Tab-separated table of C-alpha atoms in Angstrom:
chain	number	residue	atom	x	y	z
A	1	UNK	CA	-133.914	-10.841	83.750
A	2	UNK	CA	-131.516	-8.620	81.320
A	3	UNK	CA	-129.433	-5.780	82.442
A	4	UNK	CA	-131.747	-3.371	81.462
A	5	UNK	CA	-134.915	-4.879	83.434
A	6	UNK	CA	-133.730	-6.527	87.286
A	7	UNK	CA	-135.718	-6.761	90.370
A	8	UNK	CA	-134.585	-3.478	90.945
A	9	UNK	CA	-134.605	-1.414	88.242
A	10	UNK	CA	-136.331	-1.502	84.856
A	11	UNK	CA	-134.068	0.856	81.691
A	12	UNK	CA	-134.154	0.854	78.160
A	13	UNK	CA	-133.166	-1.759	75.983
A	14	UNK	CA	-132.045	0.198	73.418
A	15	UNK	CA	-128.882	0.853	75.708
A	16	UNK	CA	-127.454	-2.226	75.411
A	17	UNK	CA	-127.584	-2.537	71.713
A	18	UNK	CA	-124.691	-4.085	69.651
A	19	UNK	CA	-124.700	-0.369	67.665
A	20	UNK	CA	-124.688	1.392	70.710
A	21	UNK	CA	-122.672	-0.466	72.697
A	22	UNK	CA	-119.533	-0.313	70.273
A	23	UNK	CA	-118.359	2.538	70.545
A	24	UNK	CA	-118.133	1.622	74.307
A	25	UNK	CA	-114.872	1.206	76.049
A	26	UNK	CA	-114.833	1.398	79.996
A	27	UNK	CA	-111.819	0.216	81.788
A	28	UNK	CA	-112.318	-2.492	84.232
A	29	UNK	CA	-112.105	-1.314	88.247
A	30	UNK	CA	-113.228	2.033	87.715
A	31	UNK	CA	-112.488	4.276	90.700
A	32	UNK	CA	-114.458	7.575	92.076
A	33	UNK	CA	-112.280	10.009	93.539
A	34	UNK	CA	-115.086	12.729	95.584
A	35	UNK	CA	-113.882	15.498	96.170
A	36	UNK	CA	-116.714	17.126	98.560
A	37	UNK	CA	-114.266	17.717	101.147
A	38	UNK	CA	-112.462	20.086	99.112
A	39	UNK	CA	-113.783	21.214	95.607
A	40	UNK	CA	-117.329	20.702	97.370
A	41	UNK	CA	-116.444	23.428	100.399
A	42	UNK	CA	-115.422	25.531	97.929
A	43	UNK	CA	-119.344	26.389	96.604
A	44	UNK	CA	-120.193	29.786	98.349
A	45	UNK	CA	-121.425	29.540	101.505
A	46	UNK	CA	-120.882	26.319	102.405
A	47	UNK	CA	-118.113	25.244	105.541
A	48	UNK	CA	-117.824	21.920	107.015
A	49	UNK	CA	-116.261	21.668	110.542
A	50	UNK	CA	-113.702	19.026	110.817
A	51	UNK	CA	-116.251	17.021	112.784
A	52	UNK	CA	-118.629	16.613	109.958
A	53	UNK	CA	-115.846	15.602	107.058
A	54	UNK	CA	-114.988	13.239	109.273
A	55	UNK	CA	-118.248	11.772	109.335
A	56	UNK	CA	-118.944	12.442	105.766
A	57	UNK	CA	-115.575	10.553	105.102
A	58	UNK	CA	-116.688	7.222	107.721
A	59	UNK	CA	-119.809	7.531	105.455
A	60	UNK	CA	-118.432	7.732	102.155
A	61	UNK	CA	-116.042	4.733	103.062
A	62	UNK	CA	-118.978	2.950	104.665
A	63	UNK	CA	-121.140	3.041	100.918
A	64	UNK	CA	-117.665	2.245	99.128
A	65	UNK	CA	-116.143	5.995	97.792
A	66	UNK	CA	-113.084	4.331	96.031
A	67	UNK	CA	-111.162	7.859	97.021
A	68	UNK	CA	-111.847	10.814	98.966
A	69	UNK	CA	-110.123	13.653	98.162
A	70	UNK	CA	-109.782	14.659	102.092
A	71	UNK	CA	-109.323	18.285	101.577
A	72	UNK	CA	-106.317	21.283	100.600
A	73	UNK	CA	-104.112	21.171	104.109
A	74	UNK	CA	-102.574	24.409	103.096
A	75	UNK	CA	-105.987	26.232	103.201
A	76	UNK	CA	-105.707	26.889	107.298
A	77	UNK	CA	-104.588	24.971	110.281
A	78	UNK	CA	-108.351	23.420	110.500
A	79	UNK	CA	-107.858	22.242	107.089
A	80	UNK	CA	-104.762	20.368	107.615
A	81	UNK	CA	-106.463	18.526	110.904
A	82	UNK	CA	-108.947	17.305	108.836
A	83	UNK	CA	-107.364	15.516	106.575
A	84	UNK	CA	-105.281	14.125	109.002
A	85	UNK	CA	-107.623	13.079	111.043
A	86	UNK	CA	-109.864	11.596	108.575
A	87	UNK	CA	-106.451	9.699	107.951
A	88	UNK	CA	-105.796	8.309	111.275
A	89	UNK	CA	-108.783	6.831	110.904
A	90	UNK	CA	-107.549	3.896	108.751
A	91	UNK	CA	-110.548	4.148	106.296
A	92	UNK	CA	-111.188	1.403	103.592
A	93	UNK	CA	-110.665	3.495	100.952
A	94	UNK	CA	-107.399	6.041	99.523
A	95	UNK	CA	-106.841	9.279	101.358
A	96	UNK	CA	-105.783	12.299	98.966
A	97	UNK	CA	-104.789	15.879	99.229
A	98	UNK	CA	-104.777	19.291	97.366
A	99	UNK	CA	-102.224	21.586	96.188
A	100	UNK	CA	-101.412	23.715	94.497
A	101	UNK	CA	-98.458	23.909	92.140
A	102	UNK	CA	-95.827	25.349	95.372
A	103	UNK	CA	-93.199	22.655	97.241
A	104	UNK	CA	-94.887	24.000	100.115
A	105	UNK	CA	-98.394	22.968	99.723
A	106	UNK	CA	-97.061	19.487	99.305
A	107	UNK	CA	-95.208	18.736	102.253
A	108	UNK	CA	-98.115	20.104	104.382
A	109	UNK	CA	-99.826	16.920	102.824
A	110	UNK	CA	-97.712	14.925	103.227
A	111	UNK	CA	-97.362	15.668	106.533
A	112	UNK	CA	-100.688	14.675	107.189
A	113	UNK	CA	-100.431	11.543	106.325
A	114	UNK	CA	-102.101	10.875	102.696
A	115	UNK	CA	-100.905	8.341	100.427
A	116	UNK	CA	-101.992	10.516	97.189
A	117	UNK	CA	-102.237	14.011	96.160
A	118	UNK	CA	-103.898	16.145	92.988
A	119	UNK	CA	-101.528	19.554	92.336
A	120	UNK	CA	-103.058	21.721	90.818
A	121	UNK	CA	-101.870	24.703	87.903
A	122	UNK	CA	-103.333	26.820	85.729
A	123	UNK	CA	-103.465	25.731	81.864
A	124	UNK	CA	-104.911	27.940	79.814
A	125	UNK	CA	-102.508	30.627	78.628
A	126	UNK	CA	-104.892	33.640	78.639
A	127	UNK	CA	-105.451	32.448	82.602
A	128	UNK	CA	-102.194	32.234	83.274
A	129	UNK	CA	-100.654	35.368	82.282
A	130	UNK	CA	-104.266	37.496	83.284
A	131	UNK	CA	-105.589	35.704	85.988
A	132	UNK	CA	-102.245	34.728	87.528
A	133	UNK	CA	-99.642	37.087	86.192
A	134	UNK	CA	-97.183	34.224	85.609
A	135	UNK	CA	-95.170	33.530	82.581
A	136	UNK	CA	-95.729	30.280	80.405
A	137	UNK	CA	-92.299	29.483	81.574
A	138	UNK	CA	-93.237	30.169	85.588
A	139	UNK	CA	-95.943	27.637	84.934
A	140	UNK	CA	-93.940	24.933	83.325
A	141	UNK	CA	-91.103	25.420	86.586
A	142	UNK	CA	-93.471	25.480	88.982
A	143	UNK	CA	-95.380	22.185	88.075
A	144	UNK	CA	-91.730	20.622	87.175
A	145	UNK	CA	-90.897	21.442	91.070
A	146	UNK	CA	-94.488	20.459	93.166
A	147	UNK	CA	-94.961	17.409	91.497
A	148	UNK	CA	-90.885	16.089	91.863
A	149	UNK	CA	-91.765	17.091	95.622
A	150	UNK	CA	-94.674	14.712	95.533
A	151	UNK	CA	-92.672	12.119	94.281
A	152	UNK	CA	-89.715	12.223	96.571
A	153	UNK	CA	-92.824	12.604	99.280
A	154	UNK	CA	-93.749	8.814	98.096
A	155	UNK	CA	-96.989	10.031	96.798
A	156	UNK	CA	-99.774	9.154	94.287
A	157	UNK	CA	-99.264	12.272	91.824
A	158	UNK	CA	-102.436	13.008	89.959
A	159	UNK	CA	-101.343	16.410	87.714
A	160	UNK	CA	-104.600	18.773	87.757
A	161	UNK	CA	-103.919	21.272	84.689
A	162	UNK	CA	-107.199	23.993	85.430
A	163	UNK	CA	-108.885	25.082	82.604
A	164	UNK	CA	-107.728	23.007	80.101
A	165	UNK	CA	-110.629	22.448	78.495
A	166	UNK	CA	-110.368	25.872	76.955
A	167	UNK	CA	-106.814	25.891	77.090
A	168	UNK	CA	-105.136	25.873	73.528
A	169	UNK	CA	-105.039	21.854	73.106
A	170	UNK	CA	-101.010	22.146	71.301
A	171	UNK	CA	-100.080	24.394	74.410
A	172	UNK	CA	-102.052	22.070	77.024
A	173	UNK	CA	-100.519	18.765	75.425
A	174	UNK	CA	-96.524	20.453	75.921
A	175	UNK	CA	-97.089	21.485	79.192
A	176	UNK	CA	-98.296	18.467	80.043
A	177	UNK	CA	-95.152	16.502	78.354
A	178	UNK	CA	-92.887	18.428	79.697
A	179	UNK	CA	-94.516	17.565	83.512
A	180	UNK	CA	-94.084	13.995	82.632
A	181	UNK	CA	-90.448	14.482	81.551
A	182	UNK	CA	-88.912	16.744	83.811
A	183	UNK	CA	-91.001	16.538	86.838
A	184	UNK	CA	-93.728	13.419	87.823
A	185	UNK	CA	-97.008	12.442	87.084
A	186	UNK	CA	-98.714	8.843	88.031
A	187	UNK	CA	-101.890	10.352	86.377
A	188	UNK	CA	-103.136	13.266	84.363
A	189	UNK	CA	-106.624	14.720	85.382
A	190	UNK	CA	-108.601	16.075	82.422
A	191	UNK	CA	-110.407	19.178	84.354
A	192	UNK	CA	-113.280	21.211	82.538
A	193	UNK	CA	-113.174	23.928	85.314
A	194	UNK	CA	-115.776	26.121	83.900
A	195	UNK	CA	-118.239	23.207	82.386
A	196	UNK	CA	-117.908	24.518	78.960
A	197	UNK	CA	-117.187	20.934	77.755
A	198	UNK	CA	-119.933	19.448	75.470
A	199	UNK	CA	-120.443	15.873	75.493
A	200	UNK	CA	-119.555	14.702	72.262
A	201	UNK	CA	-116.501	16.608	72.498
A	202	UNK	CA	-115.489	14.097	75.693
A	203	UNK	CA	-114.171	11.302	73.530
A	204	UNK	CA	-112.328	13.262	70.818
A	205	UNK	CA	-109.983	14.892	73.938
A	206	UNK	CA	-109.472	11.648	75.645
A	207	UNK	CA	-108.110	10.204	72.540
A	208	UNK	CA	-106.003	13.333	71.729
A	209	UNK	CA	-104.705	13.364	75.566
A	210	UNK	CA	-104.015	9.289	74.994
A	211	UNK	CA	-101.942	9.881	71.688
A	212	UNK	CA	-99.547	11.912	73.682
A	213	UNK	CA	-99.448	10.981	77.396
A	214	UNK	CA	-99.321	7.240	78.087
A	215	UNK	CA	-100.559	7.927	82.088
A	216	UNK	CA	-103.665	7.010	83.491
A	217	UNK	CA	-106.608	9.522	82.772
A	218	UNK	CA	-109.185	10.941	85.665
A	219	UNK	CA	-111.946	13.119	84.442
A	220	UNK	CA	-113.203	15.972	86.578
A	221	UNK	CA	-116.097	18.042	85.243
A	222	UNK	CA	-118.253	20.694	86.381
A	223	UNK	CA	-121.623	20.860	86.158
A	224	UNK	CA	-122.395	24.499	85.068
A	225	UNK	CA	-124.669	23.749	81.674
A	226	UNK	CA	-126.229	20.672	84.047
A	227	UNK	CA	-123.590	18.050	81.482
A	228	UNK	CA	-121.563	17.258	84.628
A	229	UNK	CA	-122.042	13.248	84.559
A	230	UNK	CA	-123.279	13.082	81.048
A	231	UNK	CA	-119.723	14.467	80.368
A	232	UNK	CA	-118.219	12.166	82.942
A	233	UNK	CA	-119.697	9.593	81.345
A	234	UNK	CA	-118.390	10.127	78.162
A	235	UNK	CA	-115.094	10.529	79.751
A	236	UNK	CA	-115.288	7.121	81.026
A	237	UNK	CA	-116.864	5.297	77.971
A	238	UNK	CA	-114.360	6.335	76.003
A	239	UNK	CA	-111.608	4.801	78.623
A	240	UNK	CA	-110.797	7.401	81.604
A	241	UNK	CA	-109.906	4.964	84.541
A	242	UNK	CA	-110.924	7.650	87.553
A	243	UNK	CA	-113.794	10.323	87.451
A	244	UNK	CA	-114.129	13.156	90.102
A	245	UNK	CA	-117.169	13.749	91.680
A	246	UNK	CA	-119.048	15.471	94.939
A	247	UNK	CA	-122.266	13.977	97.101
A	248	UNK	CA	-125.321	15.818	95.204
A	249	UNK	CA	-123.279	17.648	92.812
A	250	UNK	CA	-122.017	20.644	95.433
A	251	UNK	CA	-119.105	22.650	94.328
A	252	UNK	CA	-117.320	25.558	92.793
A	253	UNK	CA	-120.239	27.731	91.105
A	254	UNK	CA	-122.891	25.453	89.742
A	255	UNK	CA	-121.110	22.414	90.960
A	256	UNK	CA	-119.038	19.077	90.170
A	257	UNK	CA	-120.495	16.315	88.712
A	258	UNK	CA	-122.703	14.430	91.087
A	259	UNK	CA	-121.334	10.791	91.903
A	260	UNK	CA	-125.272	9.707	92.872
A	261	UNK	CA	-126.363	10.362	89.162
A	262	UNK	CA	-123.023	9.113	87.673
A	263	UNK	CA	-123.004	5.555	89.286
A	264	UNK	CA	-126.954	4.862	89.286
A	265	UNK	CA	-126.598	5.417	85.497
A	266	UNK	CA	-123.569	3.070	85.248
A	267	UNK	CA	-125.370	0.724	87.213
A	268	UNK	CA	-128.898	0.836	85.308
A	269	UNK	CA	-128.178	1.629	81.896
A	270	UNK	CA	-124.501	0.400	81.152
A	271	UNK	CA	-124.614	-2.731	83.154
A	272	UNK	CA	-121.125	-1.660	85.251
A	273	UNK	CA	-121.260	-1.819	88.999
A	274	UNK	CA	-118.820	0.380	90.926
A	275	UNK	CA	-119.205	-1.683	93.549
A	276	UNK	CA	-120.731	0.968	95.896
A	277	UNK	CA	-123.390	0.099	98.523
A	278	UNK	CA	-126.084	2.061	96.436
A	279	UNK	CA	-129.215	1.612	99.421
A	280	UNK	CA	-126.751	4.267	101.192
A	281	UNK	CA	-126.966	6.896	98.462
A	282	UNK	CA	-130.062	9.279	99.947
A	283	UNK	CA	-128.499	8.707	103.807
A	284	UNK	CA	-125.076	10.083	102.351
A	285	UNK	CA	-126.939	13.253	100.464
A	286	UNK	CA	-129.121	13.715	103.806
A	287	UNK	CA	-126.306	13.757	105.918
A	288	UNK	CA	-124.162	16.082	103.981
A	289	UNK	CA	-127.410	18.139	103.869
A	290	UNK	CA	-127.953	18.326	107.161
A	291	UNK	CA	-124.742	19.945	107.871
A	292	UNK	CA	-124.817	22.421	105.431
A	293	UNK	CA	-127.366	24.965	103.407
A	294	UNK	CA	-127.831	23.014	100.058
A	295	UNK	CA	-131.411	23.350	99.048
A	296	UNK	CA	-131.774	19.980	96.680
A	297	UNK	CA	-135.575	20.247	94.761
A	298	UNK	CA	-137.898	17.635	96.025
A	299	UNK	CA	-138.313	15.908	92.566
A	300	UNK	CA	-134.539	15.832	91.832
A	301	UNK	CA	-133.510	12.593	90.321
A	302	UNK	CA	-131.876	9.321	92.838
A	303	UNK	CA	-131.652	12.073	95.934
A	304	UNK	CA	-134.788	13.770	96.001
A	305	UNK	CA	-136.601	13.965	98.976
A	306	UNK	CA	-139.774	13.616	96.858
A	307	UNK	CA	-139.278	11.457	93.620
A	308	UNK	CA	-141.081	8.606	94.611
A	309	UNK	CA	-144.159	10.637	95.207
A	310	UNK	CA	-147.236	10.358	92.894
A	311	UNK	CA	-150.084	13.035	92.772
A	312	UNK	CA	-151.409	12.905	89.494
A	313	UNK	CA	-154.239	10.625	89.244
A	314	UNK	CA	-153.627	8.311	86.221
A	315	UNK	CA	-150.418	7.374	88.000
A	316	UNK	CA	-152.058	7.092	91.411
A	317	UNK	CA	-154.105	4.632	89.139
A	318	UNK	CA	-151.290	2.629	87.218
A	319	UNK	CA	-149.309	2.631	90.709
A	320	UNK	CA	-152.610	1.072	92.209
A	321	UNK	CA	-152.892	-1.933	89.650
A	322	UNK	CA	-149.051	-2.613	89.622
A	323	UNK	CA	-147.680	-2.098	92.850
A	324	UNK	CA	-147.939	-5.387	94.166
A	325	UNK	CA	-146.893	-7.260	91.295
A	326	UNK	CA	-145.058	-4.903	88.842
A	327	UNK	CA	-143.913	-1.647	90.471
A	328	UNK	CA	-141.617	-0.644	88.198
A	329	UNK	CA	-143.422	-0.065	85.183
A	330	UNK	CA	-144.160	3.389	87.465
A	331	UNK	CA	-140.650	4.177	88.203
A	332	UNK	CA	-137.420	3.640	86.639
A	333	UNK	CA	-135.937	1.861	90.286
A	334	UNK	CA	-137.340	1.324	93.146
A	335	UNK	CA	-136.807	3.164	96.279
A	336	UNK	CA	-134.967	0.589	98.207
A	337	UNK	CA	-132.137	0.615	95.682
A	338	UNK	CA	-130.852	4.116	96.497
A	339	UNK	CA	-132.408	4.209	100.301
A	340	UNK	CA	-135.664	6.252	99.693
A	341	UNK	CA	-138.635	6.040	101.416
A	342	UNK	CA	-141.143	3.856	100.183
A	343	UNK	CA	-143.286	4.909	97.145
A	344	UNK	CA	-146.155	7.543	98.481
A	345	UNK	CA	-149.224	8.414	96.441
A	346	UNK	CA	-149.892	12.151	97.673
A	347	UNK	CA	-153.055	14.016	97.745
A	348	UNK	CA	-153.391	17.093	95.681
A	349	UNK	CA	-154.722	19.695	92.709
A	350	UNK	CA	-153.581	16.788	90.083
A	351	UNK	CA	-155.501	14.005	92.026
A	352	UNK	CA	-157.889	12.117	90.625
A	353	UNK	CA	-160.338	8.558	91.620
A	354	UNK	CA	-157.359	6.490	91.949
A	355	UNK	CA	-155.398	8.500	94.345
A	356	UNK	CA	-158.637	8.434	96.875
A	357	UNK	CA	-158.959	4.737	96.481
A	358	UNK	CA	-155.578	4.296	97.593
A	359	UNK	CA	-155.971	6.867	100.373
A	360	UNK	CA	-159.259	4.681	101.149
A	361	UNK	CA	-157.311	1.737	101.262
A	362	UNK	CA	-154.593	3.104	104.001
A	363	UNK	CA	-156.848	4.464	106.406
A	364	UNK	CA	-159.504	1.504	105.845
A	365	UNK	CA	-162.771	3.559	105.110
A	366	UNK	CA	-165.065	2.694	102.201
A	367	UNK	CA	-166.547	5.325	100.195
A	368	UNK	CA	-169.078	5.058	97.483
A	369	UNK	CA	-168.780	7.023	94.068
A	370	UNK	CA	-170.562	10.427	95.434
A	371	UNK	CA	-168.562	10.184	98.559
A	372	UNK	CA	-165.621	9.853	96.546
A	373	UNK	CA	-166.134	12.560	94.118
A	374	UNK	CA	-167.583	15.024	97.349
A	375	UNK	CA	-163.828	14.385	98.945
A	376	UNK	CA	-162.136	14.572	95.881
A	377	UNK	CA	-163.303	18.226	95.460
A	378	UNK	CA	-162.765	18.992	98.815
A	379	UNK	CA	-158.775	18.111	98.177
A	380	UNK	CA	-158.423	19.870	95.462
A	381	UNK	CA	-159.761	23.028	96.445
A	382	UNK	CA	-157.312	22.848	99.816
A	383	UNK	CA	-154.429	22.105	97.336
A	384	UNK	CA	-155.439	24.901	95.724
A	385	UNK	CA	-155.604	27.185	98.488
A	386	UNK	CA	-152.176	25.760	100.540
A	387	UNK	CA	-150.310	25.610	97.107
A	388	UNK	CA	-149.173	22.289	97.573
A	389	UNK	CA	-150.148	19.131	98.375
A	390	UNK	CA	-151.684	18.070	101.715
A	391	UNK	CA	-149.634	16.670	104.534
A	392	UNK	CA	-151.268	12.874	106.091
A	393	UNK	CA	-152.605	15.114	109.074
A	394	UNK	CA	-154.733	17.359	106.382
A	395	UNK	CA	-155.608	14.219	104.412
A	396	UNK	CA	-157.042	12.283	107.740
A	397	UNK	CA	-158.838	15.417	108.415
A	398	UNK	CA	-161.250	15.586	105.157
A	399	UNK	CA	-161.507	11.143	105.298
A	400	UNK	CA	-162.826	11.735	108.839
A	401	UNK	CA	-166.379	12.853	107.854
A	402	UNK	CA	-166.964	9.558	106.030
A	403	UNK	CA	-165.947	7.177	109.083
């Protein structure tokens, strides 16, 4: 077995070579830091009662969520019993808070009990004196204030300039000194609020962040041109130690990067483990969905509901041959990796001779070649008419003649 072809999952080769590995450079004990709880709630629409991120919390603990970003205490009174809550509940895994850049915000954390905390402040000039009505120099006090707060609060500071992506990089880089100077950072977050970041551009900032601040680097991207984790990636090739994600890529807008796609690719086609329990990946994404109104498309990659379905025939047909011996040369990973269902070959407009035989197979009728073509027109002419593929109560329906 190589890295790119397990028992579990079968990649490209060409990942791993020498040429494309070079330019490689991931830190060792890579940590995700979700931030559902907080940057998640914040998509329109979408509220959690303190109930449910406390049992999206036990859950993200449970698969092995290095950090949870527990939510922004100074948001309302709820708010601030969630996270602390979710803290007296001794999790295995670091307990942070939001604020923003006010003394304020950061002893209502603190209060609650975290041992970390991301403070937030606006970065990009045009924001700040548009958006916020602030100074430059309001900025720079403000950030010098919160984050000396945080670290006479004996917290985990994690600096969290917004916008800086499109922030004026000689501006963002003296702001950020300055923080680390006057006031306290443990660790700068490199935040691409508006997911105008493209991913070649990833490395080139992380080194021109490095030659400046020597502080540990987490990478939080949203997912607005769909480059979320291909960005986050990027970010962490090229030697970010934390990245910033939310279960199934909910969020601000279009989203945050989503930690499912982000760590199955690390896994599968860079070799690194997080360490997560991956076979609780689609129970995390149903539970979150099940609380909330966040319609995911059936064939979307790791938490689909329906990726490991098969209509079209020649597949049916490959799937057939191979899927006692070989299944993955039909699927990138199988099902069991992230928690899915098993693989289902489903009846439809796209099904063809194969997709029968299986069907045959399950429900233990034998059919002979004009019975099988008779049925096979009979499917696809319901597909037709329901617009979708037939549910097993349909399917048993049409096999039933031929018992």
């Amino acid at each position: 077995m190589n890295e790119w072809h397990t028992d579990k999952w079968f990649t490209s080769n060409w990942n791993f070579a020498e040429e494309v590995r070079r330019g490689i450079h991931f830190k060792d004990g890579i940590k995700i830091h979700d931030v559902t709880l907080r940057d998640g709630e914040q998509q329109a629409g979408l509220v959690l009662t303190c109930d449910q991120k406390i049992a999206l919390a036990e859950k993200m603990a449970e698969l092995g969520i290095h950090r949870i970003e527990a939510g922004m205490p100074a948001v309302s009174a709820e708010d601030a019993r969630a996270v602390s809550e979710i803290v007296k509940r001794r999790l295995p895994t670091e307990i942070f808070g939001f604020a923003r850049c006010m003394v304020d915000d950061v002893k209502r954390a603190a209060d609650c009990g975290v041992s970390g905390i991301v403070i937030e402040i606006p970065s990009n000039e045009e924001m700040i004196r548009e958006a916020y009505g602030w100074s430059l120099e309001k900025a720079v006090e403000l950030s010098v204030k919160a984050t000396k707060a945080a670290q006479g609060a004996g917290l985990y500071t994690v600096f969290f300039p917004i916008d800086m992506t499109r922030a004026n990089i000689d501006w963002v880089l003296k702001l950020i000194g300055q923080v680390a100077a006057d006031g306290h950072m443990d660790a700068l977050a490199v935040v691409d609020t508006m997911g105008g970041l493209a991913p070649h551009t990833v490395p080139y900032l992380i080194d021109a962040i490095k030659s400046r601040i020597d502080k540990p680097l987490e990478v939080h991207f949203h997912d607005d041109f769909g480059l979320g984790v291909a960005n986050s990636i990027m970010g962490l090739a090229a030697g970010a130690d934390v990245v910033h994600t939310t279960i199934s890529a909910c969020g601000e807008r279009a989203g945050n990067a989503a930690y499912e796609h982000l760590a199955l690719a690390l896994l599968t086609m860079y070799g690194y483990d997080l360490g997560l329990d991956y076979s609780k990946i689609y129970s995390l994404s149903k539970l979150l969905r099940s609380f909330i109104d966040l319609p995911v498309r059936g064939n979307m990659g790791v938490i689909g509901d329906r990726v490991f379905d098969i209509e079209s025939g020649i597949v049916a047909g490959w799937y057939k041959n191979v899927k006692n011996t070989n299944p993955l040369l039909v699927t990138p990973y199988l099902p069991e990796l992230t928690g899915h269902p098993g693989t289902e070959v489903v009846l439809g407009k796209h099904s063809g001779g194969p997709s029968i035989d299986c069907w045959a197979d399950r429900l233990h009728i034998k059919l002979d070649k004009e019975q099988k073509s008779d049925l096979l027109g009979q499917i696809k002419l319901a597909a037709c008419k329901k617009g979708n593929t037939l549910d097993e109560q349909e399917v048993r329906l049409l096999f039933k003649q031929y018992q």
